[in-house]
């Protein structure tokens, strides 16, 4: 009996594996077509000065626009894209598109707006990310100081030595480095002094109730104090309501971002959002 059960269990396991492998392959093919058919789009979410309320930059956030299904969020396809390696191609497209758009905004009279781009682990550790970025900056004409790369702690801790070298090369180009989702992982703080980073972005899970939650207030205060003592900028993501903004302002948080100011916007709307501040005031 037990032998039969075991074999049946194995068959079922294999069947499940095959199903998910097929699903993955299907997804990979769909993603490849998406790149080829221009089904990927970037939306842009404003980043705003904590004291001024004026936009200082935009974060590029990818969406997959499917004729049949509408907009698909990155949560649903970035992981498969990473596992299949197609994220490298997608990530390069994102960088080129985002830099092109930022340069356009500069040319339209908003010369100080920066663009933030999320980078995946696979893309970061692929050989020659620096080369790709250098090329894209040259092609698009965007000044390096206006491109900010958002990396998570876990990416950097995967292979710290290699990460440090890549970061040094990126810094040599003049681009900015931001740690996304800060505080969400379990990594040590010592890397903050070893890696050449510019900005810490506090994870939104600490922000959403920071007007009332004492523990989150303590964490945010500690992170902002630490960052400022290390001469790093601080961004708070996920600011949804005025009371959270007021708490962050009371701690001199440099930059704020979230639905309170704006949801991610398609590029035309994003341009209009910026123009409202730069051309009419
Ligand atoms: P992230 O970089 O941490 O981006 C923040 C996410 O929070 C975005 O979700 C944004 O739309 C959402 N958000 C912004 N403000 C608020 C708010 O006030 N409240 C709440 N609840 N959420 C807010 P989105 O666009 O679905 O992106 C999810 C994640 O997907 C991103 O997290 C990032 O890790 C990844 N991602 C997005 N675009 C790209 C890309 O081009 N390349 C790579 N590798 N990853 C990307
Ligand atoms: Mg981000
Ligand atoms: Mg984040
Ligand atoms: Mg994230």
Coordinates of C-alpha atoms and ligand atoms in Angstrom, one line a residue:
X1 CA 0.0 0.0 0.0
X2 CA 2.6 2.5 1.1
X3 CA 4.5 2.0 -2.1
X4 CA 1.4 2.7 -4.2
X5 CA 0.6 5.8 -2.1
X6 CA 4.2 7.0 -2.6
X7 CA 4.0 6.6 -6.3
X8 CA 0.7 8.3 -6.5
X9 CA 2.0 11.1 -4.4
X10 CA 4.9 11.4 -6.8
X11 CA 2.7 11.4 -9.9
X12 CA 0.6 14.1 -8.4
X13 CA 3.7 16.1 -7.5
X14 CA 5.0 15.7 -11.1
X15 CA 1.6 16.7 -12.5
X16 CA 1.6 19.9 -10.3
X17 CA 5.1 20.7 -11.3
X18 CA 4.3 20.3 -15.0
X19 CA 1.2 22.5 -14.6
X20 CA 3.1 25.3 -13.0
X21 CA 6.0 24.9 -15.4
X22 CA 3.5 25.2 -18.3
X23 CA 1.9 28.2 -16.7
X24 CA 5.3 29.8 -16.3
X25 CA 6.2 29.1 -19.9
X26 CA 2.9 30.5 -21.0
X27 CA 3.5 33.6 -19.0
X28 CA 7.1 33.9 -20.4
X29 CA 5.8 33.7 -24.0
X30 CA 3.1 36.2 -23.2
X31 CA 5.7 38.5 -21.6
X32 CA 8.0 38.2 -24.6
X33 CA 5.2 39.2 -26.9
X34 CA 4.3 42.0 -24.5
X35 CA 7.8 43.5 -24.9
X36 CA 7.7 43.0 -28.7
X37 CA 4.1 44.4 -29.1
X38 CA 4.7 47.5 -26.8
X39 CA 2.2 46.3 -24.3
X40 CA 4.3 47.5 -21.4
X41 CA 3.7 51.0 -20.1
X42 CA 5.1 53.2 -17.4
X43 CA 3.1 55.1 -14.9
X44 CA 4.7 57.9 -12.9
X45 CA 4.1 58.7 -9.2
X46 CA 5.2 62.1 -8.0
X47 CA 7.8 62.6 -5.2
X48 CA 7.2 65.8 -3.3
X49 CA 9.3 68.0 -1.1
X50 CA 8.4 67.4 2.6
X51 CA 8.5 71.1 3.3
X52 CA 7.3 72.6 0.0
X53 CA 4.8 70.2 -1.3
X54 CA 6.2 70.7 -4.7
X55 CA 7.3 67.8 -6.9
X56 CA 11.0 67.0 -7.1
X57 CA 10.8 63.8 -9.1
X58 CA 8.8 60.9 -10.4
X59 CA 9.0 57.2 -9.8
X60 CA 8.5 55.0 -12.9
X61 CA 6.2 52.0 -12.1
X62 CA 5.6 49.4 -14.8
X63 CA 2.2 48.1 -15.9
X64 CA 1.2 45.5 -18.5
X65 CA -1.6 46.7 -20.7
X66 CA -3.4 43.7 -22.1
X67 CA -6.2 44.2 -24.7
X68 CA -8.3 41.5 -23.0
X69 CA -7.6 42.1 -19.3
X70 CA -6.7 45.8 -18.9
X71 CA -3.8 46.9 -16.7
X72 CA -1.9 44.2 -14.9
X73 CA 0.1 45.2 -11.8
X74 CA 3.8 44.4 -11.5
X75 CA 3.1 42.2 -8.4
X76 CA 1.6 39.7 -10.9
X77 CA 4.4 39.5 -13.4
X78 CA 7.7 40.8 -12.1
X79 CA 8.5 37.6 -10.3
X80 CA 8.0 35.4 -13.3
X81 CA 9.9 37.9 -15.4
X82 CA 12.8 37.5 -12.9
X83 CA 12.7 33.8 -12.8
X84 CA 12.7 33.5 -16.6
X85 CA 15.4 36.2 -17.0
X86 CA 13.2 38.3 -19.3
X87 CA 13.3 41.0 -16.6
X88 CA 16.7 42.0 -18.0
X89 CA 15.1 43.0 -21.3
X90 CA 12.1 44.5 -19.6
X91 CA 14.3 46.4 -17.2
X92 CA 16.4 47.9 -20.0
X93 CA 13.2 49.0 -21.7
X94 CA 12.0 50.6 -18.4
X95 CA 15.3 52.5 -18.0
X96 CA 15.3 53.8 -21.6
X97 CA 11.6 54.8 -21.5
X98 CA 11.9 56.5 -18.1
X99 CA 15.1 58.4 -19.0
X100 CA 13.6 59.5 -22.4
X101 CA 10.5 60.8 -20.5
X102 CA 12.5 62.6 -17.9
X103 CA 14.6 64.3 -20.5
X104 CA 11.4 65.4 -22.3
X105 CA 10.2 67.0 -19.0
X106 CA 13.5 68.8 -18.7
X107 CA 13.1 70.1 -22.3
X108 CA 9.6 71.2 -21.5
X109 CA 10.8 73.6 -18.9
X110 CA 11.1 71.5 -15.8
X111 CA 14.8 71.0 -15.6
X112 CA 15.2 69.7 -12.1
X113 CA 12.8 66.8 -12.0
X114 CA 14.5 63.5 -11.3
X115 CA 13.4 60.0 -12.3
X116 CA 13.5 57.0 -10.1
X117 CA 13.6 53.5 -11.6
X118 CA 13.2 50.2 -9.7
X119 CA 15.9 47.6 -10.4
X120 CA 15.4 43.9 -9.9
X121 CA 18.0 41.5 -8.4
X122 CA 18.6 39.7 -11.7
X123 CA 19.1 42.9 -13.5
X124 CA 21.4 44.3 -10.8
X125 CA 23.7 41.3 -10.8
X126 CA 23.8 40.9 -14.6
X127 CA 27.2 41.8 -16.0
X128 CA 27.5 45.4 -17.2
X129 CA 24.5 47.1 -15.7
X130 CA 26.8 50.1 -15.5
X131 CA 27.5 49.9 -19.2
X132 CA 23.8 49.6 -20.1
X133 CA 23.0 52.7 -18.0
X134 CA 25.9 54.7 -19.3
X135 CA 24.7 54.0 -22.9
X136 CA 21.1 54.8 -22.1
X137 CA 22.1 58.1 -20.5
X138 CA 24.2 59.0 -23.6
X139 CA 21.4 58.0 -26.0
X140 CA 18.7 59.9 -24.2
X141 CA 20.8 62.9 -23.2
X142 CA 19.6 62.8 -19.6
X143 CA 22.2 64.0 -17.0
X144 CA 23.2 61.2 -14.7
X145 CA 22.4 63.1 -11.5
X146 CA 18.7 63.0 -12.4
X147 CA 18.5 59.2 -12.6
X148 CA 17.9 57.5 -9.3
X149 CA 18.0 53.7 -9.0
X150 CA 15.8 52.1 -6.3
X151 CA 17.3 48.9 -4.9
X152 CA 16.0 46.8 -2.0
X153 CA 18.3 45.9 1.0
X154 CA 17.9 42.2 0.1
X155 CA 19.4 42.8 -3.4
X156 CA 22.5 44.3 -1.9
X157 CA 22.9 41.7 0.8
X158 CA 22.7 38.8 -1.7
X159 CA 26.3 39.3 -2.8
X160 CA 27.6 42.3 -0.8
X161 CA 31.1 42.5 -2.4
X162 CA 29.9 42.4 -5.9
X163 CA 27.1 44.8 -5.0
X164 CA 29.6 47.3 -3.6
X165 CA 31.6 47.3 -6.8
X166 CA 28.6 47.7 -9.0
X167 CA 27.4 50.6 -6.8
X168 CA 30.8 52.3 -7.0
X169 CA 30.7 52.0 -10.8
X170 CA 27.2 53.5 -10.8
X171 CA 28.2 56.3 -8.5
X172 CA 31.2 57.0 -10.8
X173 CA 28.6 57.6 -13.6
X174 CA 26.9 60.1 -11.3
X175 CA 23.6 58.3 -10.8
X176 CA 21.8 58.3 -7.4
X177 CA 21.1 55.2 -5.3
X178 CA 18.1 54.7 -3.1
X179 CA 17.3 51.9 -0.7
X180 CA 13.6 50.9 -1.4
X181 CA 11.3 49.3 1.2
X182 CA 13.8 50.2 4.0
X183 CA 13.1 48.4 7.3
X184 CA 11.0 45.6 5.7
X185 CA 13.9 43.1 5.6
X186 CA 16.2 41.8 8.2
X187 CA 19.5 43.0 7.1
X188 CA 22.1 44.6 9.3
X189 CA 22.6 48.4 9.5
X190 CA 26.3 48.2 8.9
X191 CA 25.9 48.1 5.1
X192 CA 24.7 51.7 5.2
X193 CA 28.2 52.9 5.8
X194 CA 29.9 50.4 3.4
X195 CA 27.7 51.1 0.4
X196 CA 27.7 54.5 -1.4
X197 CA 24.0 55.3 -1.2
X198 CA 22.2 58.6 -1.3
X199 CA 18.7 57.9 0.0
X200 CA 16.7 55.7 2.3
X201 CA 13.1 55.1 1.4
X202 CA 11.1 54.0 4.5
X203 CA 8.7 51.2 3.7
X204 CA 5.1 52.1 3.5
X205 CA 4.1 49.5 6.1
X206 CA 5.5 51.9 8.7
X207 CA 3.9 55.0 7.2
X208 CA 0.2 54.2 6.7
X209 CA -0.8 54.6 10.4
X210 CA 2.1 56.7 11.6
X211 CA -0.1 59.4 12.9
X212 CA -1.4 57.1 15.6
X213 CA 0.8 54.0 15.9
X214 CA 3.5 54.6 18.6
X215 CA 5.7 51.8 17.5
X216 CA 5.8 53.0 13.9
X217 CA 6.5 56.5 15.1
X218 CA 9.5 55.3 17.1
X219 CA 10.8 53.4 14.0
X220 CA 10.4 56.3 11.7
X221 CA 12.0 58.7 14.1
X222 CA 15.0 56.3 14.5
X223 CA 15.4 55.9 10.7
X224 CA 15.2 59.6 9.9
X225 CA 17.7 60.4 12.7
X226 CA 20.0 57.7 11.5
X227 CA 19.7 58.7 7.9
X228 CA 20.3 62.4 8.6
X229 CA 23.3 61.6 10.8
X230 CA 24.8 59.6 7.9
X231 CA 24.0 62.5 5.6
X232 CA 21.4 60.5 3.6
X233 CA 18.1 61.8 2.3
X234 CA 14.9 60.2 3.5
X235 CA 11.8 59.5 1.5
X236 CA 8.5 58.2 3.0
X237 CA 6.4 56.1 0.7
X238 CA 2.7 55.4 1.1
X239 CA 1.6 58.7 2.5
X240 CA -2.2 58.5 2.2
X241 CA -3.6 61.1 4.6
X242 CA -2.8 64.5 5.9
X243 CA -2.1 63.5 9.6
X244 CA 0.6 61.1 8.4
X245 CA 2.2 63.9 6.3
X246 CA 2.1 66.2 9.4
X247 CA 3.9 63.7 11.5
X248 CA 6.6 63.2 8.8
X249 CA 6.9 67.0 8.4
X250 CA 7.5 67.4 12.1
X251 CA 10.5 65.1 11.8
X252 CA 11.9 66.9 8.7
X253 CA 11.4 64.0 6.3
X254 CA 13.0 65.3 3.1
X255 CA 10.6 63.8 0.5
X256 CA 7.2 62.3 0.7
X257 CA 5.2 60.2 -1.8
X258 CA 1.8 58.5 -1.8
X259 CA -1.8 58.6 -2.7
X260 CA -2.3 61.8 -0.6
X261 CA -0.4 63.6 -3.3
X262 CA -1.1 61.4 -6.3
X263 CA -1.6 57.9 -7.5
X264 CA 0.8 56.7 -10.2
X265 CA -0.3 58.5 -13.4
X266 CA 0.0 57.7 -17.1
X267 CA 2.6 59.8 -18.8
X268 CA 0.3 62.5 -20.2
X269 CA -1.3 63.0 -16.8
X270 CA 2.1 62.9 -15.1
X271 CA 3.3 65.7 -17.4
X272 CA 0.2 67.8 -16.5
X273 CA 0.7 67.2 -12.8
X274 CA 4.3 68.6 -13.2
X275 CA 3.2 71.5 -15.4
X276 CA 0.7 72.7 -12.9
X277 CA 3.6 73.5 -10.5
X278 CA 6.3 74.6 -12.9
X279 CA 4.6 76.5 -15.7
X280 CA 1.6 78.3 -14.1
X281 CA 3.1 79.3 -10.8
Ligands
LIG1 P1 7.8 49.9 -4.9 O1 8.9 50.3 -5.7 O2 8.0 49.9 -3.4 O3 6.6 50.9 -5.2 C1 5.6 51.3 -4.3 C2 4.2 50.7 -4.6 O4 3.3 51.2 -3.7 C3 3.7 50.9 -6.0 O5 2.9 49.8 -6.4 C4 2.8 52.1 -5.8 O6 1.7 52.2 -6.7 C5 2.2 51.8 -4.4 N1 1.8 53.0 -3.7 C6 2.2 54.3 -3.9 N2 1.6 55.1 -3.0 C7 0.9 54.4 -2.2 C8 0.0 54.7 -1.1 O7 -0.2 55.8 -0.7 N3 -0.6 53.6 -0.5 C9 -0.5 52.4 -0.9 N4 -1.1 51.4 -0.3 N5 0.3 52.0 -2.0 C10 1.0 53.0 -2.6 P2 3.0 49.1 -7.8 O8 3.1 50.1 -8.8 O9 2.0 48.1 -7.9 O10 4.4 48.4 -7.8 C11 4.7 47.4 -6.9 C12 6.2 47.0 -6.9 O11 6.5 46.4 -8.1 C13 7.1 48.1 -6.7 O12 7.2 48.5 -5.3 C14 8.4 47.6 -7.2 O13 9.1 46.8 -6.3 C15 7.9 46.7 -8.4 N6 8.0 47.4 -9.6 C16 7.3 48.4 -10.2 N7 7.7 48.8 -11.4 C17 8.9 48.1 -11.6 C18 9.9 48.1 -12.6 O14 9.8 48.8 -13.6 N8 10.9 47.2 -12.5 C19 11.0 46.4 -11.4 N9 12.1 45.5 -11.3 N10 10.1 46.4 -10.4 C20 9.1 47.2 -10.5
LIG2 MG1 10.3 51.8 -5.6
LIG3 MG1 8.8 50.6 -1.9
LIG4 MG1 9.3 47.1 -3.6

